[in-house]
């Protein structure tokens, strides 16, 4: 009934996110973030399993942000394979890529410097490979996954552990997960003692992760926690409560972005705090209306962090069986957030007379006050076979999905040198094919 097993795994890359991502891309990624734990459990850690079963899932997502000045496209193909040689063990592996092309604004200024707006070409490819195992014993599962990602200016390693159990006739499911990320970001090789107001931005990824004198590597440590309680109350009503937390430490800004911090046009690399703690709570409900063969889903999510970003998300979806093998899902979502404590669209007007407001400055629109609307739909097809009667003689199960979301973002304060921002509309198209042998 749920679309969790068909959710988009990723919409944009870290490379795009560090090079002036739109709020729309962040919202699109946020739309699926609370389902990632359930996706892992549903794909490779479900209690129902059969020996000698292999599952293959191939997906492609295309994020498009048209703009006359700052267009961006992210192509995200992925493939996942899970093999269950015995009921107690599954082995899974996956690969995905983010292919980014477009333009970004390397310098952020307020209205005092209207001539400083410029656009730089952005192209990059991110590769991520992952693998792990899932152990099962009756209604309990334990999964361990390792992932490694690389691109021209960013490298990441992560290990995650997820444990889940079901009880009360499998109507109650509890899940806990923890992941640790060991990331590295390329940066300009300035001395740590150099004042932040004098630090230059990184102009390109050339020389990154080499012995080049003008390049260095900064660490980013990421700890993520999640707990989920999924409850089936009746045959037609289920709820899910998800609590998430995160800790980040290291270089958390964009090395490519400069910010105008002085009335005379003084530039400095974006400067963020080195620590950030996050917390969120999400509650989702799904109710099946028998008379119209339709499932209605409601969701609400609240978020807060130590940078004083406070957000709320509300979502509504409806999924209807058109035929036994064909479903149609439509959904809508509203999101809004406050700005970070150190956010400003213009850092040149504060105290002291020559310098920014406060200790930190940013050109990231994702830290500004904003709101977003999403409307979208999915077409999902599922075909089921049995060992003695496989689909086209090969598959136990076969599914396909096609989806399209449109996202409109309202930026309350963010401008390009006092002017309107043109890249506030985006589309996310997806196509997927899954099979069980």
Short mmCIF file of C-alpha atoms in Angstrom, two decimals:
data_model
loop_
_atom_site.label_atom_id
_atom_site.label_comp_id
_atom_site.label_asym_id
_atom_site.label_seq_id
_atom_site.Cartn_x
_atom_site.Cartn_y
_atom_site.Cartn_z
CA UNK A 1 0.00 0.00 0.00
CA UNK A 2 2.82 2.37 0.80
CA UNK A 3 5.13 3.96 -1.74
CA UNK A 4 8.10 3.78 0.62
CA UNK A 5 9.76 0.99 -1.34
CA UNK A 6 9.62 3.15 -4.46
CA UNK A 7 10.77 6.42 -2.92
CA UNK A 8 13.42 8.49 -4.66
CA UNK A 9 16.74 7.71 -3.01
CA UNK A 10 18.40 11.01 -3.84
CA UNK A 11 17.57 14.12 -5.81
CA UNK A 12 20.70 16.18 -5.82
CA UNK A 13 24.37 15.75 -5.05
CA UNK A 14 26.53 17.21 -2.35
CA UNK A 15 28.43 18.94 -5.10
CA UNK A 16 25.30 20.74 -6.21
CA UNK A 17 24.39 21.49 -2.63
CA UNK A 18 27.71 23.18 -1.99
CA UNK A 19 27.51 25.24 -5.19
CA UNK A 20 24.44 27.31 -4.48
CA UNK A 21 21.61 24.78 -4.50
CA UNK A 22 18.09 26.03 -4.75
CA UNK A 23 15.75 25.67 -1.83
CA UNK A 24 13.63 23.51 -4.10
CA UNK A 25 16.34 20.87 -4.32
CA UNK A 26 16.69 20.82 -0.56
CA UNK A 27 12.93 20.56 -0.13
CA UNK A 28 12.79 17.69 -2.61
CA UNK A 29 15.44 15.85 -0.65
CA UNK A 30 13.71 16.65 2.65
CA UNK A 31 10.47 15.19 1.27
CA UNK A 32 11.95 11.72 1.36
CA UNK A 33 14.35 11.97 4.29
CA UNK A 34 11.98 10.55 6.92
CA UNK A 35 11.34 7.48 4.76
CA UNK A 36 14.95 6.40 4.33
CA UNK A 37 14.98 4.21 7.43
CA UNK A 38 11.75 2.53 6.42
CA UNK A 39 13.10 2.05 2.91
CA UNK A 40 16.14 0.20 4.22
CA UNK A 41 14.00 -2.03 6.38
CA UNK A 42 11.45 -2.64 3.65
CA UNK A 43 13.90 -3.47 0.89
CA UNK A 44 16.53 -5.53 2.67
CA UNK A 45 15.24 -6.15 6.16
CA UNK A 46 11.65 -7.31 5.98
CA UNK A 47 10.54 -10.16 8.15
CA UNK A 48 9.10 -12.09 5.19
CA UNK A 49 11.84 -13.71 3.16
CA UNK A 50 12.46 -16.78 1.08
CA UNK A 51 15.77 -18.45 0.43
CA UNK A 52 17.38 -18.23 -2.99
CA UNK A 53 15.68 -14.94 -3.90
CA UNK A 54 17.38 -12.06 -5.70
CA UNK A 55 15.91 -8.57 -5.97
CA UNK A 56 17.08 -5.95 -8.47
CA UNK A 57 15.95 -2.34 -8.40
CA UNK A 58 16.92 0.17 -11.11
CA UNK A 59 15.87 3.81 -10.77
CA UNK A 60 16.60 7.11 -12.48
CA UNK A 61 15.66 10.55 -11.20
CA UNK A 62 16.04 13.80 -13.12
CA UNK A 63 15.99 17.07 -11.20
CA UNK A 64 15.54 20.13 -13.41
CA UNK A 65 15.64 23.73 -12.28
CA UNK A 66 15.10 25.94 -15.33
CA UNK A 67 16.33 29.50 -15.11
CA UNK A 68 17.61 32.06 -17.63
CA UNK A 69 20.56 32.77 -15.32
CA UNK A 70 21.15 29.77 -13.07
CA UNK A 71 19.69 26.60 -14.56
CA UNK A 72 20.61 23.33 -12.91
CA UNK A 73 20.11 19.68 -13.89
CA UNK A 74 20.92 16.63 -11.77
CA UNK A 75 20.66 13.13 -13.23
CA UNK A 76 20.62 10.38 -10.58
CA UNK A 77 20.73 6.78 -11.89
CA UNK A 78 20.95 3.99 -9.32
CA UNK A 79 20.90 0.23 -9.07
CA UNK A 80 20.42 -1.97 -6.00
CA UNK A 81 20.81 -5.73 -5.68
CA UNK A 82 19.75 -7.89 -2.75
CA UNK A 83 20.36 -11.63 -2.57
CA UNK A 84 18.87 -13.93 0.09
CA UNK A 85 20.75 -17.25 0.03
CA UNK A 86 19.13 -18.32 3.33
CA UNK A 87 16.14 -17.07 5.27
CA UNK A 88 18.45 -15.75 7.98
CA UNK A 89 20.77 -13.78 5.69
CA UNK A 90 20.57 -11.21 2.92
CA UNK A 91 23.45 -9.51 1.16
CA UNK A 92 22.86 -6.19 -0.56
CA UNK A 93 24.89 -3.87 -2.75
CA UNK A 94 24.18 -0.68 -4.63
CA UNK A 95 25.59 2.01 -6.86
CA UNK A 96 24.36 5.46 -7.75
CA UNK A 97 25.69 8.53 -9.49
CA UNK A 98 24.84 12.21 -9.44
CA UNK A 99 25.59 13.93 -12.74
CA UNK A 100 25.39 17.67 -12.18
CA UNK A 101 25.40 20.39 -14.82
CA UNK A 102 24.31 24.00 -14.74
CA UNK A 103 25.33 27.35 -13.31
CA UNK A 104 25.70 28.88 -9.87
CA UNK A 105 26.48 32.24 -8.27
CA UNK A 106 29.96 32.13 -6.70
CA UNK A 107 29.53 35.50 -4.94
CA UNK A 108 26.65 36.55 -2.69
CA UNK A 109 25.99 40.23 -2.12
CA UNK A 110 23.18 42.44 -0.96
CA UNK A 111 21.65 45.36 -2.81
CA UNK A 112 24.65 47.57 -2.14
CA UNK A 113 26.70 45.81 -4.87
CA UNK A 114 24.30 45.22 -7.78
CA UNK A 115 27.08 44.73 -10.32
CA UNK A 116 28.70 41.84 -8.51
CA UNK A 117 26.27 39.15 -9.70
CA UNK A 118 28.03 36.57 -11.85
CA UNK A 119 27.35 33.00 -12.88
CA UNK A 120 29.83 30.13 -12.99
CA UNK A 121 29.46 26.86 -14.84
CA UNK A 122 29.03 23.78 -12.66
CA UNK A 123 29.74 20.24 -13.85
CA UNK A 124 30.56 17.29 -11.66
CA UNK A 125 29.89 13.58 -11.21
CA UNK A 126 29.49 11.90 -7.86
CA UNK A 127 29.84 8.12 -7.51
CA UNK A 128 28.53 6.22 -4.48
CA UNK A 129 28.95 2.48 -3.89
CA UNK A 130 27.46 0.66 -0.92
CA UNK A 131 27.11 -2.84 0.43
CA UNK A 132 26.08 -4.71 3.52
CA UNK A 133 24.27 -7.60 5.12
CA UNK A 134 21.00 -8.19 6.93
CA UNK A 135 20.60 -10.90 9.57
CA UNK A 136 17.17 -12.22 10.56
CA UNK A 137 15.91 -14.25 13.47
CA UNK A 138 12.17 -14.68 13.68
CA UNK A 139 10.75 -11.12 13.86
CA UNK A 140 14.09 -9.38 14.49
CA UNK A 141 16.50 -8.00 11.90
CA UNK A 142 19.94 -6.41 12.07
CA UNK A 143 21.46 -4.61 9.08
CA UNK A 144 24.96 -3.20 8.60
CA UNK A 145 25.79 -1.09 5.54
CA UNK A 146 28.98 0.62 4.36
CA UNK A 147 29.05 3.34 1.73
CA UNK A 148 31.80 5.18 -0.10
CA UNK A 149 31.30 8.26 -2.26
CA UNK A 150 33.68 10.30 -4.33
CA UNK A 151 33.64 13.31 -6.59
CA UNK A 152 36.20 15.86 -7.69
CA UNK A 153 36.10 17.88 -4.46
CA UNK A 154 34.34 15.71 -1.88
CA UNK A 155 34.81 12.23 -0.46
CA UNK A 156 32.63 10.39 1.99
CA UNK A 157 32.61 7.17 3.95
CA UNK A 158 29.74 5.99 6.11
CA UNK A 159 28.75 2.99 8.14
CA UNK A 160 25.22 2.46 9.40
CA UNK A 161 23.62 -0.06 11.73
CA UNK A 162 19.86 -0.68 11.85
CA UNK A 163 18.00 -2.97 14.20
CA UNK A 164 14.27 -3.69 14.07
CA UNK A 165 11.79 -6.00 15.73
CA UNK A 166 8.11 -6.79 15.30
CA UNK A 167 5.68 -8.07 17.92
CA UNK A 168 1.99 -8.12 18.91
CA UNK A 169 1.20 -10.33 15.92
CA UNK A 170 3.53 -8.17 13.82
CA UNK A 171 1.26 -5.16 14.21
CA UNK A 172 3.98 -3.22 16.04
CA UNK A 173 7.41 -2.50 14.62
CA UNK A 174 10.24 -0.70 16.42
CA UNK A 175 13.41 0.36 14.64
CA UNK A 176 16.62 2.03 15.77
CA UNK A 177 19.45 3.12 13.51
CA UNK A 178 22.78 4.90 13.80
CA UNK A 179 25.16 6.03 11.10
CA UNK A 180 28.59 7.60 11.20
CA UNK A 181 29.98 9.61 8.33
CA UNK A 182 33.63 10.40 7.72
CA UNK A 183 33.66 13.04 5.00
CA UNK A 184 36.40 15.17 3.47
CA UNK A 185 35.97 18.40 1.54
CA UNK A 186 38.56 20.14 -0.62
CA UNK A 187 39.37 23.72 0.33
CA UNK A 188 41.76 26.56 -0.44
CA UNK A 189 44.98 26.10 1.52
CA UNK A 190 44.88 29.17 3.73
CA UNK A 191 46.42 29.07 7.20
CA UNK A 192 44.05 28.18 10.01
CA UNK A 193 45.24 31.30 11.81
CA UNK A 194 44.13 33.55 8.93
CA UNK A 195 41.18 35.70 9.95
CA UNK A 196 37.90 34.49 8.41
CA UNK A 197 37.37 37.94 6.89
CA UNK A 198 40.52 37.44 4.80
CA UNK A 199 39.99 33.88 3.60
CA UNK A 200 39.60 33.45 -0.18
CA UNK A 201 37.10 31.11 -1.77
CA UNK A 202 38.05 27.98 -3.71
CA UNK A 203 37.96 28.80 -7.42
CA UNK A 204 37.90 25.25 -8.84
CA UNK A 205 38.39 21.59 -7.97
CA UNK A 206 41.67 21.41 -9.89
CA UNK A 207 44.35 20.00 -7.61
CA UNK A 208 41.93 18.66 -5.01
CA UNK A 209 43.10 15.59 -3.08
CA UNK A 210 46.61 15.96 -4.48
CA UNK A 211 49.82 17.48 -3.12
CA UNK A 212 49.06 20.86 -4.72
CA UNK A 213 50.35 23.69 -2.52
CA UNK A 214 47.16 25.74 -2.79
CA UNK A 215 44.76 22.92 -1.81
CA UNK A 216 43.98 21.27 1.52
CA UNK A 217 41.46 18.80 2.89
CA UNK A 218 39.02 19.60 5.70
CA UNK A 219 37.17 16.95 7.67
CA UNK A 220 33.42 16.73 8.21
CA UNK A 221 32.18 14.29 10.87
CA UNK A 222 28.51 13.31 10.79
CA UNK A 223 26.54 11.31 13.37
CA UNK A 224 22.91 10.45 12.59
CA UNK A 225 20.34 8.79 14.85
CA UNK A 226 16.83 7.56 14.11
CA UNK A 227 14.07 5.79 15.97
CA UNK A 228 10.79 4.70 14.39
CA UNK A 229 7.58 3.20 15.72
CA UNK A 230 5.20 1.81 13.12
CA UNK A 231 1.81 0.63 14.35
CA UNK A 232 -1.03 -1.14 12.57
CA UNK A 233 -4.10 -0.27 14.62
CA UNK A 234 -6.74 -1.89 12.43
CA UNK A 235 -6.70 -3.61 9.03
CA UNK A 236 -7.21 -0.17 7.45
CA UNK A 237 -5.28 2.20 9.75
CA UNK A 238 -1.53 2.48 10.35
CA UNK A 239 0.68 5.19 11.84
CA UNK A 240 4.39 5.88 12.01
CA UNK A 241 6.33 8.07 14.44
CA UNK A 242 9.91 8.90 13.47
CA UNK A 243 12.43 10.75 15.64
CA UNK A 244 15.73 11.79 14.06
CA UNK A 245 18.81 13.56 15.33
CA UNK A 246 22.15 14.55 13.92
CA UNK A 247 25.50 16.04 14.86
CA UNK A 248 27.86 17.68 12.39
CA UNK A 249 31.37 18.89 13.05
CA UNK A 250 33.97 20.35 10.72
CA UNK A 251 33.89 22.58 7.66
CA UNK A 252 30.16 23.10 7.08
CA UNK A 253 30.23 25.95 4.58
CA UNK A 254 30.64 26.12 0.81
CA UNK A 255 34.33 26.50 -0.11
CA UNK A 256 33.37 27.91 -3.54
CA UNK A 257 31.15 30.71 -2.27
CA UNK A 258 32.29 34.22 -1.36
CA UNK A 259 30.17 36.77 0.49
CA UNK A 260 30.42 40.56 0.32
CA UNK A 261 31.02 41.62 3.93
CA UNK A 262 32.11 45.24 3.51
CA UNK A 263 30.51 48.33 2.04
CA UNK A 264 33.55 48.73 -0.18
CA UNK A 265 33.03 45.30 -1.74
CA UNK A 266 35.32 43.26 0.53
CA UNK A 267 34.91 39.53 -0.17
CA UNK A 268 35.46 36.59 2.15
CA UNK A 269 34.79 32.88 1.88
CA UNK A 270 31.48 31.83 3.40
CA UNK A 271 32.00 31.26 7.13
CA UNK A 272 29.72 28.92 9.11
CA UNK A 273 29.97 27.53 12.66
CA UNK A 274 31.92 24.28 12.90
CA UNK A 275 29.23 22.50 14.91
CA UNK A 276 25.56 21.86 14.24
CA UNK A 277 23.06 19.68 16.09
CA UNK A 278 19.73 18.80 14.50
CA UNK A 279 16.51 17.21 15.67
CA UNK A 280 13.21 16.36 14.01
CA UNK A 281 9.97 14.54 14.75
CA UNK A 282 7.55 13.25 12.12
CA UNK A 283 4.14 11.64 12.45
CA UNK A 284 2.45 9.95 9.51
CA UNK A 285 -0.92 8.25 9.23
CA UNK A 286 -2.39 6.09 6.48
CA UNK A 287 -6.05 5.09 6.25
CA UNK A 288 -7.58 2.78 3.66
CA UNK A 289 -11.12 3.62 2.53
CA UNK A 290 -12.63 0.34 1.34
CA UNK A 291 -15.61 1.83 -0.48
CA UNK A 292 -13.44 3.72 -2.96
CA UNK A 293 -10.39 1.41 -2.79
CA UNK A 294 -8.20 4.39 -1.85
CA UNK A 295 -5.56 4.97 0.82
CA UNK A 296 -5.26 8.46 2.33
CA UNK A 297 -2.01 9.56 3.93
CA UNK A 298 -1.38 12.51 6.24
CA UNK A 299 1.95 13.67 7.61
CA UNK A 300 3.44 16.42 9.74
CA UNK A 301 7.09 17.07 10.59
CA UNK A 302 8.86 19.57 12.81
CA UNK A 303 12.57 20.39 12.77
CA UNK A 304 14.97 22.56 14.78
CA UNK A 305 18.73 22.93 15.05
CA UNK A 306 21.38 24.84 16.94
CA UNK A 307 21.67 27.35 14.09
CA UNK A 308 18.13 28.41 15.01
CA UNK A 309 16.52 27.06 11.85
CA UNK A 310 12.96 26.04 12.69
CA UNK A 311 10.83 24.31 10.05
CA UNK A 312 7.49 22.60 9.60
CA UNK A 313 6.20 20.28 6.90
CA UNK A 314 2.64 19.19 6.12
CA UNK A 315 1.79 16.56 3.53
CA UNK A 316 -1.28 14.89 2.09
CA UNK A 317 -1.45 12.00 -0.37
CA UNK A 318 -4.01 9.68 -1.89
CA UNK A 319 -3.30 6.33 -3.54
CA UNK A 320 -5.98 4.47 -5.49
CA UNK A 321 -6.05 1.06 -7.11
CA UNK A 322 -7.22 1.57 -10.69
CA UNK A 323 -6.70 -2.10 -11.54
CA UNK A 324 -5.42 -5.01 -9.51
CA UNK A 325 -1.92 -4.33 -10.82
CA UNK A 326 -2.15 -0.56 -11.32
CA UNK A 327 -2.10 2.23 -8.72
CA UNK A 328 -2.19 6.00 -8.98
CA UNK A 329 -0.77 8.22 -6.26
CA UNK A 330 -1.15 12.00 -5.98
CA UNK A 331 0.37 14.13 -3.25
CA UNK A 332 0.89 17.66 -2.02
CA UNK A 333 3.28 19.16 0.49
CA UNK A 334 3.84 22.51 2.16
CA UNK A 335 7.11 23.46 3.84
CA UNK A 336 8.29 26.60 5.63
CA UNK A 337 11.32 27.55 7.69
CA UNK A 338 12.89 30.42 9.56
CA UNK A 339 16.34 31.77 8.80
CA UNK A 340 19.53 30.83 10.61
CA UNK A 341 20.61 32.96 13.53
CA UNK A 342 23.41 34.54 11.47
CA UNK A 343 21.45 34.87 8.21
CA UNK A 344 21.38 38.22 6.41
CA UNK A 345 20.82 39.18 2.80
CA UNK A 346 23.32 42.03 3.21
CA UNK A 347 26.24 41.87 5.63
CA UNK A 348 27.58 45.34 4.85
CA UNK A 349 25.28 47.43 7.05
CA UNK A 350 26.01 46.15 10.53
CA UNK A 351 28.39 46.91 13.35
CA UNK A 352 31.28 47.33 13.55
CA UNK A 353 31.42 49.93 10.83
CA UNK A 354 33.77 47.92 8.66
CA UNK A 355 32.75 44.27 8.84
CA UNK A 356 29.90 41.78 8.87
CA UNK A 357 27.07 41.43 11.33
CA UNK A 358 28.33 39.01 13.95
CA UNK A 359 30.87 36.21 13.76
CA UNK A 360 29.48 34.25 10.78
CA UNK A 361 28.17 34.97 7.30
CA UNK A 362 26.53 32.90 4.61
CA UNK A 363 25.35 33.08 1.03
CA UNK A 364 23.29 29.89 1.28
CA UNK A 365 19.62 30.42 0.50
CA UNK A 366 18.87 27.24 2.42
CA UNK A 367 19.63 29.19 5.59
CA UNK A 368 17.25 32.02 4.71
CA UNK A 369 13.53 32.25 5.54
CA UNK A 370 11.54 30.45 2.84
CA UNK A 371 8.50 28.34 2.05
CA UNK A 372 7.80 25.76 -0.62
CA UNK A 373 4.88 23.99 -2.28
CA UNK A 374 5.07 20.57 -3.93
CA UNK A 375 2.50 18.83 -6.12
CA UNK A 376 3.14 15.49 -7.72
CA UNK A 377 2.00 12.07 -8.70
CA UNK A 378 3.10 8.49 -9.31
CA UNK A 379 1.92 5.66 -11.51
CA UNK A 380 2.85 2.30 -9.98
CA UNK A 381 2.48 -1.12 -11.58
CA UNK A 382 2.97 -4.43 -9.75
CA UNK A 383 2.83 -7.95 -11.17
CA UNK A 384 3.10 -11.05 -8.98
CA UNK A 385 4.04 -14.59 -9.93
CA UNK A 386 4.69 -17.84 -8.07
CA UNK A 387 7.61 -20.30 -8.31
CA UNK A 388 5.66 -22.54 -10.67
CA UNK A 389 4.18 -19.72 -12.70
CA UNK A 390 6.68 -16.90 -13.12
CA UNK A 391 6.08 -13.66 -14.99
CA UNK A 392 7.32 -14.15 -18.58
CA UNK A 393 8.97 -17.28 -17.26
CA UNK A 394 11.57 -15.37 -15.19
CA UNK A 395 10.26 -13.15 -12.40
CA UNK A 396 8.50 -13.80 -9.12
CA UNK A 397 7.61 -10.12 -8.92
CA UNK A 398 7.91 -7.23 -11.34
CA UNK A 399 7.14 -3.59 -10.67
CA UNK A 400 7.51 -0.30 -12.53
CA UNK A 401 6.90 3.30 -11.52
CA UNK A 402 6.75 6.70 -13.18
CA UNK A 403 6.58 9.94 -11.24
CA UNK A 404 6.61 13.70 -11.62
CA UNK A 405 6.77 16.41 -8.94
CA UNK A 406 6.71 20.17 -9.39
CA UNK A 407 8.13 22.44 -6.69
CA UNK A 408 7.70 26.19 -6.22
CA UNK A 409 9.83 27.99 -3.65
CA UNK A 410 9.18 31.40 -2.15
CA UNK A 411 12.31 33.16 -0.87
CA UNK A 412 11.29 35.75 1.71
CA UNK A 413 14.60 37.61 1.94
CA UNK A 414 17.21 36.03 -0.33
CA UNK A 415 18.13 38.14 -3.40
CA UNK A 416 20.79 38.35 -6.06
CA UNK A 417 22.38 41.70 -5.21
CA UNK A 418 18.97 43.09 -4.34
CA UNK A 419 17.25 41.59 -7.39
CA UNK A 420 14.74 38.79 -7.73
CA UNK A 421 15.93 35.19 -7.91
CA UNK A 422 14.88 33.34 -11.07
CA UNK A 423 15.52 29.70 -10.12
CA UNK A 424 12.60 29.08 -7.76
CA UNK A 425 10.73 26.50 -9.86
CA UNK A 426 11.83 22.89 -10.28
CA UNK A 427 10.61 19.52 -11.51
CA UNK A 428 11.60 16.04 -10.38
CA UNK A 429 10.88 13.19 -12.81
CA UNK A 430 11.53 9.56 -11.94
CA UNK A 431 11.27 6.15 -13.52
CA UNK A 432 11.98 2.82 -11.88
CA UNK A 433 11.94 -0.90 -12.51
CA UNK A 434 12.21 -3.63 -9.89
CA UNK A 435 12.25 -7.39 -10.19
CA UNK A 436 12.49 -10.48 -7.96
CA UNK A 437 13.90 -13.73 -9.30
#
